Amino acid sequence: MLYPNRLQAALLFDRPVHDLEAIMRSFTRIEGMRSPVGFSLSESNPGRFYRLFDPADELMVTFEYLDRPCAAEVFRPALSSPYNGILTPDIRERITRSGTHILLEVSHGVFAGVEENPEIAAMFDAIGRPRSGANRPQFERRLQVLALMARIAIEHAMPLAVHWTQNDLLLRGELFDQLAASTDVPGPLHIHPVLFGPRAAPGEDAKVGIRTFGARHWLGREVVIQPSILPWAANLETILAFLRIATMANGYIIPDGDTFGPEDRSQSYRVLHHDTGAVIGDATPSDVPLYELVPLKHVDYDFVAPEHVPEQNAFDDRAFPAALMPADQDAKMALANEWGEKRKLAEGVGGRFEVRAVGDSPPPPPQTPRPVPVSAPSPSHPGLPGLSGRGLRSKVFGRKGE
C-alpha cells in the first residue's frame, strides 16, 4: 500500500517508566520549534495516555504507557528476519526481559487511521471520500514525527528494543536512535532487507538475496535481488540508491530492461519490472509487484556477469551509427525520440545517459534495440551496521544493450 496512514513504534523496557508526560511535553516543545504546528491535548489519562491533535494539519499523535510486555505473537514475523538478528543478535533475550512498553502512534485525519480497516475503507470508497494522509509529503511527515517521538522517549529512558512497525524492524534502542537520526527518507530506517538464499554446500560461498519490505510505501512495489555471491550489504546500498533515484526531486523509476550505476562505471545493475504473481528464481509467486535488480558488474568485488556489455561499446545516441538503427524511418525516429526522453530524465537527476551495442562490431538489429538510462546521486550510509565499502558514487548512469 502506498503511504500507509497509521504508523506505530513500540519501545520495550525491563523496568517501569514514569516519564510519559515529560516525553509528551518535550515533544510538543521541540516540534513547536521545528514546524508551525498547533497541537492541543484532546484526551489524557495522566501518566498513561495522551492524545494530541493539530486541526490545521489534521495530524494526530498518541503516547501510551502499558505496564505489561507486548504480546509475543506481534514479534514473530520480525524475529524470523535474519537482518534483525544480525543487527541485534540478542534480540530474543531482550524481548524476554521486557516487562513494560511505550506505544507511539501517528496518523492523519480525525478518524485516527481507522480508514485502513478494509470494511471502513470500502465504505469510504463507496461514498467517494478520499483516504486521509494519502500522499507522499504527509506520509513522510508522519515518519519524521514518529521518529522524533521515539528519539525523545529514548532520551528520557533507553529501551531494550524498538519495534518500528512500518517495515517490521526490531532493533536495540541505541541502534534505532542512530538510524532515526538520519534525515534520509526513505533510508535505512524505512527499508527492511529480508535476506534469503540456499544453504551453501561445504566449500562453497554462500549466496544471499534481498527482498525489501517497505519500498512499496513509496513505489507501490518491493525490490528484489536474487541470491548472489556479492555481499548482501553491497546490494542493499544499490537498492537504497535505486530508491533515491525514484524519490528525489525530478526522480523517476529506471525503465524495464535499462541499467544503472555510478558515473565511474564501477557498478552496473539491470532493472526488471515484474507484476504481481511473477515467479522469480525458485520463489513462489509474488504477492506484490516487484522491481528486480540484476547485478552485472561490481569492481570492488571483481564481479562481472557474462551479459555485461563492455564500456567501449558505447556510442553517441545523438549521432548514432546507421547500422544500429531500424531501416524503417518511423521506427528510427521513435527510437531516437525514446533515447532523447530518457536522456532528459537522466540529466534531470544529475546523471548522464549512455547507449551501448551488444557484440564486438554491432550488426543491424533484428528489432528495435532497447536503450538504458541514467540514474542519480546516491549517498552511502556509513552509520548502518553491516554496510561497508565505498557505497555508490555521486552519480549513476544508464547504458544500452546490457
PDB file of N, CA, C and O in Angstrom, residues 239-309:
ATOM      1  N   ILE A 239      20.116  -0.971  -3.658  1.00  0.00           N
ATOM      2  CA  ILE A 239      18.667  -0.828  -3.506  1.00  0.00           C
ATOM      3  C   ILE A 239      18.326   0.559  -2.977  1.00  0.00           C
ATOM      4  O   ILE A 239      17.401   1.221  -3.468  1.00  0.00           O
ATOM      5  N   LEU A 240      19.073   1.028  -1.989  1.00  0.00           N
ATOM      6  CA  LEU A 240      18.822   2.366  -1.441  1.00  0.00           C
ATOM      7  C   LEU A 240      19.100   3.434  -2.501  1.00  0.00           C
ATOM      8  O   LEU A 240      18.399   4.449  -2.568  1.00  0.00           O
ATOM      9  N   ALA A 241      20.102   3.204  -3.361  1.00  0.00           N
ATOM     10  CA  ALA A 241      20.372   4.143  -4.450  1.00  0.00           C
ATOM     11  C   ALA A 241      19.218   4.159  -5.444  1.00  0.00           C
ATOM     12  O   ALA A 241      18.812   5.221  -5.927  1.00  0.00           O
ATOM     13  N   PHE A 242      18.696   2.988  -5.768  1.00  0.00           N
ATOM     14  CA  PHE A 242      17.558   2.889  -6.679  1.00  0.00           C
ATOM     15  C   PHE A 242      16.359   3.668  -6.126  1.00  0.00           C
ATOM     16  O   PHE A 242      15.675   4.398  -6.856  1.00  0.00           O
ATOM     17  N   LEU A 243      16.106   3.528  -4.837  1.00  0.00           N
ATOM     18  CA  LEU A 243      15.012   4.267  -4.197  1.00  0.00           C
ATOM     19  C   LEU A 243      15.280   5.761  -4.216  1.00  0.00           C
ATOM     20  O   LEU A 243      14.367   6.574  -4.413  1.00  0.00           O
ATOM     21  N   ARG A 244      16.525   6.119  -4.004  1.00  0.00           N
ATOM     22  CA  ARG A 244      16.896   7.535  -4.018  1.00  0.00           C
ATOM     23  C   ARG A 244      16.614   8.153  -5.389  1.00  0.00           C
ATOM     24  O   ARG A 244      16.072   9.252  -5.491  1.00  0.00           O
ATOM     25  N   ILE A 245      16.962   7.433  -6.435  1.00  0.00           N
ATOM     26  CA  ILE A 245      16.713   7.920  -7.786  1.00  0.00           C
ATOM     27  C   ILE A 245      15.219   8.111  -8.014  1.00  0.00           C
ATOM     28  O   ILE A 245      14.773   9.088  -8.613  1.00  0.00           O
ATOM     29  N   ALA A 246      14.431   7.166  -7.527  1.00  0.00           N
ATOM     30  CA  ALA A 246      12.991   7.195  -7.770  1.00  0.00           C
ATOM     31  C   ALA A 246      12.279   8.295  -6.999  1.00  0.00           C
ATOM     32  O   ALA A 246      11.242   8.788  -7.442  1.00  0.00           O
ATOM     33  N   THR A 247      12.814   8.675  -5.826  1.00  0.00           N
ATOM     34  CA  THR A 247      12.070   9.571  -4.940  1.00  0.00           C
ATOM     35  C   THR A 247      12.671  10.963  -4.821  1.00  0.00           C
ATOM     36  O   THR A 247      12.056  11.841  -4.213  1.00  0.00           O
ATOM     37  N   MET A 248      13.843  11.211  -5.402  1.00  0.00           N
ATOM     38  CA  MET A 248      14.442  12.539  -5.309  1.00  0.00           C
ATOM     39  C   MET A 248      13.693  13.519  -6.201  1.00  0.00           C
ATOM     40  O   MET A 248      12.847  13.130  -7.010  1.00  0.00           O
ATOM     41  N   ALA A 249      13.976  14.787  -6.064  1.00  0.00           N
ATOM     42  CA  ALA A 249      13.381  15.793  -6.941  1.00  0.00           C
ATOM     43  C   ALA A 249      13.699  15.452  -8.393  1.00  0.00           C
ATOM     44  O   ALA A 249      14.852  15.152  -8.726  1.00  0.00           O
ATOM     45  N   ASN A 250      12.683  15.476  -9.252  1.00  0.00           N
ATOM     46  CA  ASN A 250      12.810  15.100 -10.657  1.00  0.00           C
ATOM     47  C   ASN A 250      13.146  13.630 -10.845  1.00  0.00           C
ATOM     48  O   ASN A 250      13.566  13.210 -11.935  1.00  0.00           O
ATOM     49  N   GLY A 251      12.980  12.840  -9.780  1.00  0.00           N
ATOM     50  CA  GLY A 251      13.344  11.434  -9.859  1.00  0.00           C
ATOM     51  C   GLY A 251      12.389  10.624 -10.712  1.00  0.00           C
ATOM     52  O   GLY A 251      11.308  11.075 -11.082  1.00  0.00           O
ATOM     53  N   TYR A 252      12.795   9.392 -11.019  1.00  0.00           N
ATOM     54  CA  TYR A 252      11.991   8.519 -11.861  1.00  0.00           C
ATOM     55  C   TYR A 252      12.405   7.072 -11.633  1.00  0.00           C
ATOM     56  O   TYR A 252      13.475   6.788 -11.084  1.00  0.00           O
ATOM     57  N   ILE A 253      11.529   6.155 -12.022  1.00  0.00           N
ATOM     58  CA  ILE A 253      11.834   4.732 -11.961  1.00  0.00           C
ATOM     59  C   ILE A 253      12.639   4.343 -13.199  1.00  0.00           C
ATOM     60  O   ILE A 253      12.256   4.657 -14.328  1.00  0.00           O
ATOM     61  N   ILE A 254      13.763   3.664 -13.001  1.00  0.00           N
ATOM     62  CA  ILE A 254      14.546   3.167 -14.126  1.00  0.00           C
ATOM     63  C   ILE A 254      13.643   2.246 -14.951  1.00  0.00           C
ATOM     64  O   ILE A 254      13.054   1.300 -14.423  1.00  0.00           O
ATOM     65  N   PRO A 255      13.502   2.495 -16.253  1.00  0.00           N
ATOM     66  CA  PRO A 255      12.591   1.680 -17.069  1.00  0.00           C
ATOM     67  C   PRO A 255      12.991   0.213 -17.138  1.00  0.00           C
ATOM     68  O   PRO A 255      14.155  -0.155 -16.929  1.00  0.00           O
ATOM     69  N   ASP A 256      12.012  -0.605 -17.452  1.00  0.00           N
ATOM     70  CA  ASP A 256      12.200  -2.046 -17.553  1.00  0.00           C
ATOM     71  C   ASP A 256      13.268  -2.371 -18.588  1.00  0.00           C
ATOM     72  O   ASP A 256      13.219  -1.917 -19.735  1.00  0.00           O
ATOM     73  N   GLY A 257      14.273  -3.140 -18.177  1.00  0.00           N
ATOM     74  CA  GLY A 257      15.334  -3.565 -19.077  1.00  0.00           C
ATOM     75  C   GLY A 257      16.540  -2.658 -19.095  1.00  0.00           C
ATOM     76  O   GLY A 257      17.600  -3.055 -19.590  1.00  0.00           O
ATOM     77  N   ASP A 258      16.424  -1.429 -18.567  1.00  0.00           N
ATOM     78  CA  ASP A 258      17.552  -0.498 -18.551  1.00  0.00           C
ATOM     79  C   ASP A 258      18.493  -0.827 -17.395  1.00  0.00           C
ATOM     80  O   ASP A 258      18.144  -1.543 -16.457  1.00  0.00           O
ATOM     81  N   THR A 259      19.699  -0.281 -17.456  1.00  0.00           N
ATOM     82  CA  THR A 259      20.689  -0.495 -16.405  1.00  0.00           C
ATOM     83  C   THR A 259      21.082   0.832 -15.786  1.00  0.00           C
ATOM     84  O   THR A 259      20.845   1.899 -16.351  1.00  0.00           O
ATOM     85  N   PHE A 260      21.678   0.760 -14.608  1.00  0.00           N
ATOM     86  CA  PHE A 260      22.156   1.974 -13.950  1.00  0.00           C
ATOM     87  C   PHE A 260      23.356   1.640 -13.083  1.00  0.00           C
ATOM     88  O   PHE A 260      23.604   0.480 -12.740  1.00  0.00           O
ATOM     89  N   GLY A 261      24.117   2.664 -12.752  1.00  0.00           N
ATOM     90  CA  GLY A 261      25.298   2.514 -11.911  1.00  0.00           C
ATOM     91  C   GLY A 261      25.968   3.847 -11.734  1.00  0.00           C
ATOM     92  O   GLY A 261      25.542   4.852 -12.314  1.00  0.00           O
ATOM     93  N   PRO A 262      27.034   3.914 -10.932  1.00  0.00           N
ATOM     94  CA  PRO A 262      27.722   5.181 -10.702  1.00  0.00           C
ATOM     95  C   PRO A 262      28.476   5.633 -11.946  1.00  0.00           C
ATOM     96  O   PRO A 262      28.805   4.837 -12.828  1.00  0.00           O
ATOM     97  N   GLU A 263      28.738   6.920 -12.014  1.00  0.00           N
ATOM     98  CA  GLU A 263      29.348   7.501 -13.211  1.00  0.00           C
ATOM     99  C   GLU A 263      30.755   6.989 -13.459  1.00  0.00           C
ATOM    100  O   GLU A 263      31.243   7.013 -14.593  1.00  0.00           O
ATOM    101  N   ASP A 264      31.432   6.505 -12.423  1.00  0.00           N
ATOM    102  CA  ASP A 264      32.787   5.974 -12.649  1.00  0.00           C
ATOM    103  C   ASP A 264      32.766   4.554 -13.233  1.00  0.00           C
ATOM    104  O   ASP A 264      33.815   3.947 -13.432  1.00  0.00           O
ATOM    105  N   ARG A 265      31.554   4.040 -13.500  1.00  0.00           N
ATOM    106  CA  ARG A 265      31.365   2.755 -14.165  1.00  0.00           C
ATOM    107  C   ARG A 265      31.879   1.578 -13.352  1.00  0.00           C
ATOM    108  O   ARG A 265      32.158   0.502 -13.890  1.00  0.00           O
ATOM    109  N   SER A 266      31.961   1.733 -12.061  1.00  0.00           N
ATOM    110  CA  SER A 266      32.439   0.645 -11.216  1.00  0.00           C
ATOM    111  C   SER A 266      31.340  -0.361 -10.890  1.00  0.00           C
ATOM    112  O   SER A 266      31.629  -1.449 -10.388  1.00  0.00           O
ATOM    113  N   GLN A 267      30.084   0.009 -11.145  1.00  0.00           N
ATOM    114  CA  GLN A 267      28.962  -0.887 -10.854  1.00  0.00           C
ATOM    115  C   GLN A 267      27.927  -0.774 -11.964  1.00  0.00           C
ATOM    116  O   GLN A 267      27.795   0.271 -12.600  1.00  0.00           O
ATOM    117  N   SER A 268      27.179  -1.847 -12.146  1.00  0.00           N
ATOM    118  CA  SER A 268      26.091  -1.836 -13.115  1.00  0.00           C
ATOM    119  C   SER A 268      25.035  -2.850 -12.685  1.00  0.00           C
ATOM    120  O   SER A 268      25.373  -3.990 -12.339  1.00  0.00           O
ATOM    121  N   TYR A 269      23.778  -2.420 -12.698  1.00  0.00           N
ATOM    122  CA  TYR A 269      22.647  -3.301 -12.365  1.00  0.00           C
ATOM    123  C   TYR A 269      21.556  -3.086 -13.408  1.00  0.00           C
ATOM    124  O   TYR A 269      21.253  -1.948 -13.771  1.00  0.00           O
ATOM    125  N   ARG A 270      20.957  -4.183 -13.855  1.00  0.00           N
ATOM    126  CA  ARG A 270      19.805  -4.093 -14.739  1.00  0.00           C
ATOM    127  C   ARG A 270      18.531  -4.068 -13.902  1.00  0.00           C
ATOM    128  O   ARG A 270      18.445  -4.719 -12.854  1.00  0.00           O
ATOM    129  N   VAL A 271      17.518  -3.322 -14.352  1.00  0.00           N
ATOM    130  CA  VAL A 271      16.232  -3.221 -13.671  1.00  0.00           C
ATOM    131  C   VAL A 271      15.176  -3.945 -14.500  1.00  0.00           C
ATOM    132  O   VAL A 271      15.021  -3.671 -15.697  1.00  0.00           O
ATOM    133  N   LEU A 272      14.459  -4.872 -13.857  1.00  0.00           N
ATOM    134  CA  LEU A 272      13.363  -5.586 -14.488  1.00  0.00           C
ATOM    135  C   LEU A 272      12.082  -5.347 -13.699  1.00  0.00           C
ATOM    136  O   LEU A 272      12.111  -5.356 -12.458  1.00  0.00           O
ATOM    137  N   HIS A 273      10.980  -5.140 -14.378  1.00  0.00           N
ATOM    138  CA  HIS A 273       9.691  -4.883 -13.736  1.00  0.00           C
ATOM    139  C   HIS A 273       8.850  -6.158 -13.782  1.00  0.00           C
ATOM    140  O   HIS A 273       8.660  -6.743 -14.860  1.00  0.00           O
ATOM    141  N   HIS A 274       8.328  -6.583 -12.640  1.00  0.00           N
ATOM    142  CA  HIS A 274       7.513  -7.796 -12.560  1.00  0.00           C
ATOM    143  C   HIS A 274       6.160  -7.475 -11.943  1.00  0.00           C
ATOM    144  O   HIS A 274       6.087  -6.762 -10.928  1.00  0.00           O
ATOM    145  N   ASP A 275       5.105  -8.029 -12.509  1.00  0.00           N
ATOM    146  CA  ASP A 275       3.757  -7.844 -11.967  1.00  0.00           C
ATOM    147  C   ASP A 275       3.501  -8.817 -10.816  1.00  0.00           C
ATOM    148  O   ASP A 275       4.240  -9.786 -10.614  1.00  0.00           O
ATOM    149  N   THR A 276       2.433  -8.557 -10.073  1.00  0.00           N
ATOM    150  CA  THR A 276       2.003  -9.478  -9.026  1.00  0.00           C
ATOM    151  C   THR A 276       1.805 -10.871  -9.613  1.00  0.00           C
ATOM    152  O   THR A 276       1.272 -11.031 -10.707  1.00  0.00           O
ATOM    153  N   GLY A 277       2.270 -11.869  -8.873  1.00  0.00           N
ATOM    154  CA  GLY A 277       2.153 -13.245  -9.344  1.00  0.00           C
ATOM    155  C   GLY A 277       3.358 -13.750 -10.087  1.00  0.00           C
ATOM    156  O   GLY A 277       3.437 -14.943 -10.407  1.00  0.00           O
ATOM    157  N   ALA A 278       4.312 -12.876 -10.360  1.00  0.00           N
ATOM    158  CA  ALA A 278       5.520 -13.307 -11.070  1.00  0.00           C
ATOM    159  C   ALA A 278       6.310 -14.293 -10.217  1.00  0.00           C
ATOM    160  O   ALA A 278       6.387 -14.164  -8.993  1.00  0.00           O
ATOM    161  N   VAL A 279       6.897 -15.294 -10.860  1.00  0.00           N
ATOM    162  CA  VAL A 279       7.763 -16.255 -10.191  1.00  0.00           C
ATOM    163  C   VAL A 279       9.199 -15.918 -10.566  1.00  0.00           C
ATOM    164  O   VAL A 279       9.569 -15.981 -11.738  1.00  0.00           O
ATOM    165  N   ILE A 280       9.990 -15.534  -9.573  1.00  0.00           N
ATOM    166  CA  ILE A 280      11.364 -15.112  -9.817  1.00  0.00           C
ATOM    167  C   ILE A 280      12.282 -16.120  -9.142  1.00  0.00           C
ATOM    168  O   ILE A 280      12.188 -16.332  -7.928  1.00  0.00           O
ATOM    169  N   GLY A 281      13.159 -16.722  -9.902  1.00  0.00           N
ATOM    170  CA  GLY A 281      14.032 -17.739  -9.340  1.00  0.00           C
ATOM    171  C   GLY A 281      13.227 -18.936  -8.874  1.00  0.00           C
ATOM    172  O   GLY A 281      12.324 -19.417  -9.558  1.00  0.00           O
ATOM    173  N   ASP A 282      13.536 -19.417  -7.676  1.00  0.00           N
ATOM    174  CA  ASP A 282      12.835 -20.576  -7.118  1.00  0.00           C
ATOM    175  C   ASP A 282      11.726 -20.157  -6.161  1.00  0.00           C
ATOM    176  O   ASP A 282      11.162 -21.007  -5.467  1.00  0.00           O
ATOM    177  N   ALA A 283      11.407 -18.865  -6.125  1.00  0.00           N
ATOM    178  CA  ALA A 283      10.420 -18.378  -5.167  1.00  0.00           C
ATOM    179  C   ALA A 283       9.008 -18.721  -5.621  1.00  0.00           C
ATOM    180  O   ALA A 283       8.751 -19.037  -6.782  1.00  0.00           O
ATOM    181  N   THR A 284       8.077 -18.670  -4.677  1.00  0.00           N
ATOM    182  CA  THR A 284       6.663 -18.828  -5.002  1.00  0.00           C
ATOM    183  C   THR A 284       6.176 -17.546  -5.676  1.00  0.00           C
ATOM    184  O   THR A 284       6.842 -16.502  -5.609  1.00  0.00           O
ATOM    185  N   PRO A 285       5.014 -17.580  -6.329  1.00  0.00           N
ATOM    186  CA  PRO A 285       4.505 -16.366  -6.973  1.00  0.00           C
ATOM    187  C   PRO A 285       4.441 -15.200  -6.004  1.00  0.00           C
ATOM    188  O   PRO A 285       3.981 -15.343  -4.860  1.00  0.00           O
ATOM    189  N   SER A 286       4.906 -14.044  -6.440  1.00  0.00           N
ATOM    190  CA  SER A 286       4.965 -12.871  -5.569  1.00  0.00           C
ATOM    191  C   SER A 286       3.579 -12.325  -5.302  1.00  0.00           C
ATOM    192  O   SER A 286       2.733 -12.252  -6.197  1.00  0.00           O
ATOM    193  N   ASP A 287       3.338 -11.921  -4.051  1.00  0.00           N
ATOM    194  CA  ASP A 287       2.043 -11.355  -3.686  1.00  0.00           C
ATOM    195  C   ASP A 287       1.974  -9.855  -3.946  1.00  0.00           C
ATOM    196  O   ASP A 287       0.930  -9.246  -3.748  1.00  0.00           O
ATOM    197  N   VAL A 288       3.083  -9.259  -4.381  1.00  0.00           N
ATOM    198  CA  VAL A 288       3.110  -7.839  -4.735  1.00  0.00           C
ATOM    199  C   VAL A 288       3.947  -7.671  -5.997  1.00  0.00           C
ATOM    200  O   VAL A 288       4.796  -8.520  -6.305  1.00  0.00           O
ATOM    201  N   PRO A 289       3.739  -6.597  -6.770  1.00  0.00           N
ATOM    202  CA  PRO A 289       4.629  -6.346  -7.912  1.00  0.00           C
ATOM    203  C   PRO A 289       6.034  -6.011  -7.429  1.00  0.00           C
ATOM    204  O   PRO A 289       6.213  -5.504  -6.313  1.00  0.00           O
ATOM    205  N   LEU A 290       7.014  -6.297  -8.267  1.00  0.00           N
ATOM    206  CA  LEU A 290       8.414  -6.171  -7.858  1.00  0.00           C
ATOM    207  C   LEU A 290       9.232  -5.432  -8.909  1.00  0.00           C
ATOM    208  O   LEU A 290       8.949  -5.487 -10.104  1.00  0.00           O
ATOM    209  N   TYR A 291      10.281  -4.751  -8.431  1.00  0.00           N
ATOM    210  CA  TYR A 291      11.382  -4.321  -9.265  1.00  0.00           C
ATOM    211  C   TYR A 291      12.551  -5.241  -8.945  1.00  0.00           C
ATOM    212  O   TYR A 291      12.989  -5.323  -7.785  1.00  0.00           O
ATOM    213  N   GLU A 292      13.065  -5.929  -9.941  1.00  0.00           N
ATOM    214  CA  GLU A 292      14.216  -6.795  -9.735  1.00  0.00           C
ATOM    215  C   GLU A 292      15.472  -6.087 -10.214  1.00  0.00           C
ATOM    216  O   GLU A 292      15.508  -5.540 -11.313  1.00  0.00           O
ATOM    217  N   LEU A 293      16.513  -6.087  -9.392  1.00  0.00           N
ATOM    218  CA  LEU A 293      17.812  -5.546  -9.756  1.00  0.00           C
ATOM    219  C   LEU A 293      18.763  -6.718 -10.001  1.00  0.00           C
ATOM    220  O   LEU A 293      18.943  -7.570  -9.125  1.00  0.00           O
ATOM    221  N   VAL A 294      19.362  -6.749 -11.178  1.00  0.00           N
ATOM    222  CA  VAL A 294      20.239  -7.857 -11.564  1.00  0.00           C
ATOM    223  C   VAL A 294      21.679  -7.347 -11.619  1.00  0.00           C
ATOM    224  O   VAL A 294      22.000  -6.492 -12.459  1.00  0.00           O
ATOM    225  N   PRO A 295      22.563  -7.829 -10.750  1.00  0.00           N
ATOM    226  CA  PRO A 295      23.968  -7.360 -10.781  1.00  0.00           C
ATOM    227  C   PRO A 295      24.653  -7.766 -12.083  1.00  0.00           C
ATOM    228  O   PRO A 295      24.594  -8.922 -12.497  1.00  0.00           O
ATOM    229  N   LEU A 296      25.306  -6.800 -12.714  1.00  0.00           N
ATOM    230  CA  LEU A 296      26.074  -7.049 -13.930  1.00  0.00           C
ATOM    231  C   LEU A 296      27.563  -6.810 -13.724  1.00  0.00           C
ATOM    232  O   LEU A 296      28.394  -7.457 -14.347  1.00  0.00           O
ATOM    233  N   LYS A 297      27.879  -5.852 -12.838  1.00  0.00           N
ATOM    234  CA  LYS A 297      29.286  -5.512 -12.627  1.00  0.00           C
ATOM    235  C   LYS A 297      29.450  -4.867 -11.261  1.00  0.00           C
ATOM    236  O   LYS A 297      28.621  -4.047 -10.848  1.00  0.00           O
ATOM    237  N   HIS A 298      30.516  -5.257 -10.560  1.00  0.00           N
ATOM    238  CA  HIS A 298      30.857  -4.614  -9.283  1.00  0.00           C
ATOM    239  C   HIS A 298      32.366  -4.726  -9.106  1.00  0.00           C
ATOM    240  O   HIS A 298      32.889  -5.765  -8.709  1.00  0.00           O
ATOM    241  N   VAL A 299      33.065  -3.655  -9.441  1.00  0.00           N
ATOM    242  CA  VAL A 299      34.523  -3.668  -9.458  1.00  0.00           C
ATOM    243  C   VAL A 299      35.100  -3.988  -8.085  1.00  0.00           C
ATOM    244  O   VAL A 299      36.101  -4.710  -7.973  1.00  0.00           O
ATOM    245  N   ASP A 300      34.501  -3.455  -7.019  1.00  0.00           N
ATOM    246  CA  ASP A 300      35.036  -3.685  -5.680  1.00  0.00           C
ATOM    247  C   ASP A 300      35.170  -5.159  -5.348  1.00  0.00           C
ATOM    248  O   ASP A 300      36.011  -5.549  -4.527  1.00  0.00           O
ATOM    249  N   TYR A 301      34.338  -5.994  -5.953  1.00  0.00           N
ATOM    250  CA  TYR A 301      34.343  -7.423  -5.640  1.00  0.00           C
ATOM    251  C   TYR A 301      34.717  -8.273  -6.859  1.00  0.00           C
ATOM    252  O   TYR A 301      34.434  -9.479  -6.886  1.00  0.00           O
ATOM    253  N   ASP A 302      35.387  -7.648  -7.863  1.00  0.00           N
ATOM    254  CA  ASP A 302      35.857  -8.360  -9.054  1.00  0.00           C
ATOM    255  C   ASP A 302      34.740  -9.179  -9.695  1.00  0.00           C
ATOM    256  O   ASP A 302      34.950 -10.315 -10.139  1.00  0.00           O
ATOM    257  N   PHE A 303      33.562  -8.582  -9.750  1.00  0.00           N
ATOM    258  CA  PHE A 303      32.402  -9.290 -10.286  1.00  0.00           C
ATOM    259  C   PHE A 303      31.999  -8.689 -11.628  1.00  0.00           C
ATOM    260  O   PHE A 303      31.773  -7.479 -11.732  1.00  0.00           O
ATOM    261  N   VAL A 304      31.932  -9.536 -12.656  1.00  0.00           N
ATOM    262  CA  VAL A 304      31.409  -9.141 -13.970  1.00  0.00           C
ATOM    263  C   VAL A 304      30.560 -10.295 -14.484  1.00  0.00           C
ATOM    264  O   VAL A 304      31.058 -11.418 -14.645  1.00  0.00           O
ATOM    265  N   ALA A 305      29.285 -10.036 -14.736  1.00  0.00           N
ATOM    266  CA  ALA A 305      28.384 -11.062 -15.252  1.00  0.00           C
ATOM    267  C   ALA A 305      28.634 -11.269 -16.748  1.00  0.00           C
ATOM    268  O   ALA A 305      29.052 -10.338 -17.449  1.00  0.00           O
ATOM    269  N   PRO A 306      28.393 -12.463 -17.269  1.00  0.00           N
ATOM    270  CA  PRO A 306      28.622 -12.727 -18.701  1.00  0.00           C
ATOM    271  C   PRO A 306      27.839 -11.783 -19.608  1.00  0.00           C
ATOM    272  O   PRO A 306      28.298 -11.461 -20.709  1.00  0.00           O
ATOM    273  N   GLU A 307      26.657 -11.334 -19.162  1.00  0.00           N
ATOM    274  CA  GLU A 307      25.822 -10.483 -20.015  1.00  0.00           C
ATOM    275  C   GLU A 307      26.179  -9.001 -19.936  1.00  0.00           C
ATOM    276  O   GLU A 307      25.547  -8.170 -20.601  1.00  0.00           O
ATOM    277  N   HIS A 308      27.187  -8.658 -19.137  1.00  0.00           N
ATOM    278  CA  HIS A 308      27.631  -7.259 -19.079  1.00  0.00           C
ATOM    279  C   HIS A 308      28.219  -6.838 -20.418  1.00  0.00           C
ATOM    280  O   HIS A 308      29.040  -7.540 -21.009  1.00  0.00           O
ATOM    281  N   VAL A 309      27.817  -5.665 -20.923  1.00  0.00           N
ATOM    282  CA  VAL A 309      28.326  -5.140 -22.193  1.00  0.00           C
ATOM    283  C   VAL A 309      29.472  -4.170 -21.899  1.00  0.00           C
ATOM    284  O   VAL A 309      29.310  -3.249 -21.100  1.00  0.00           O
TER     285      VAL A 309
END
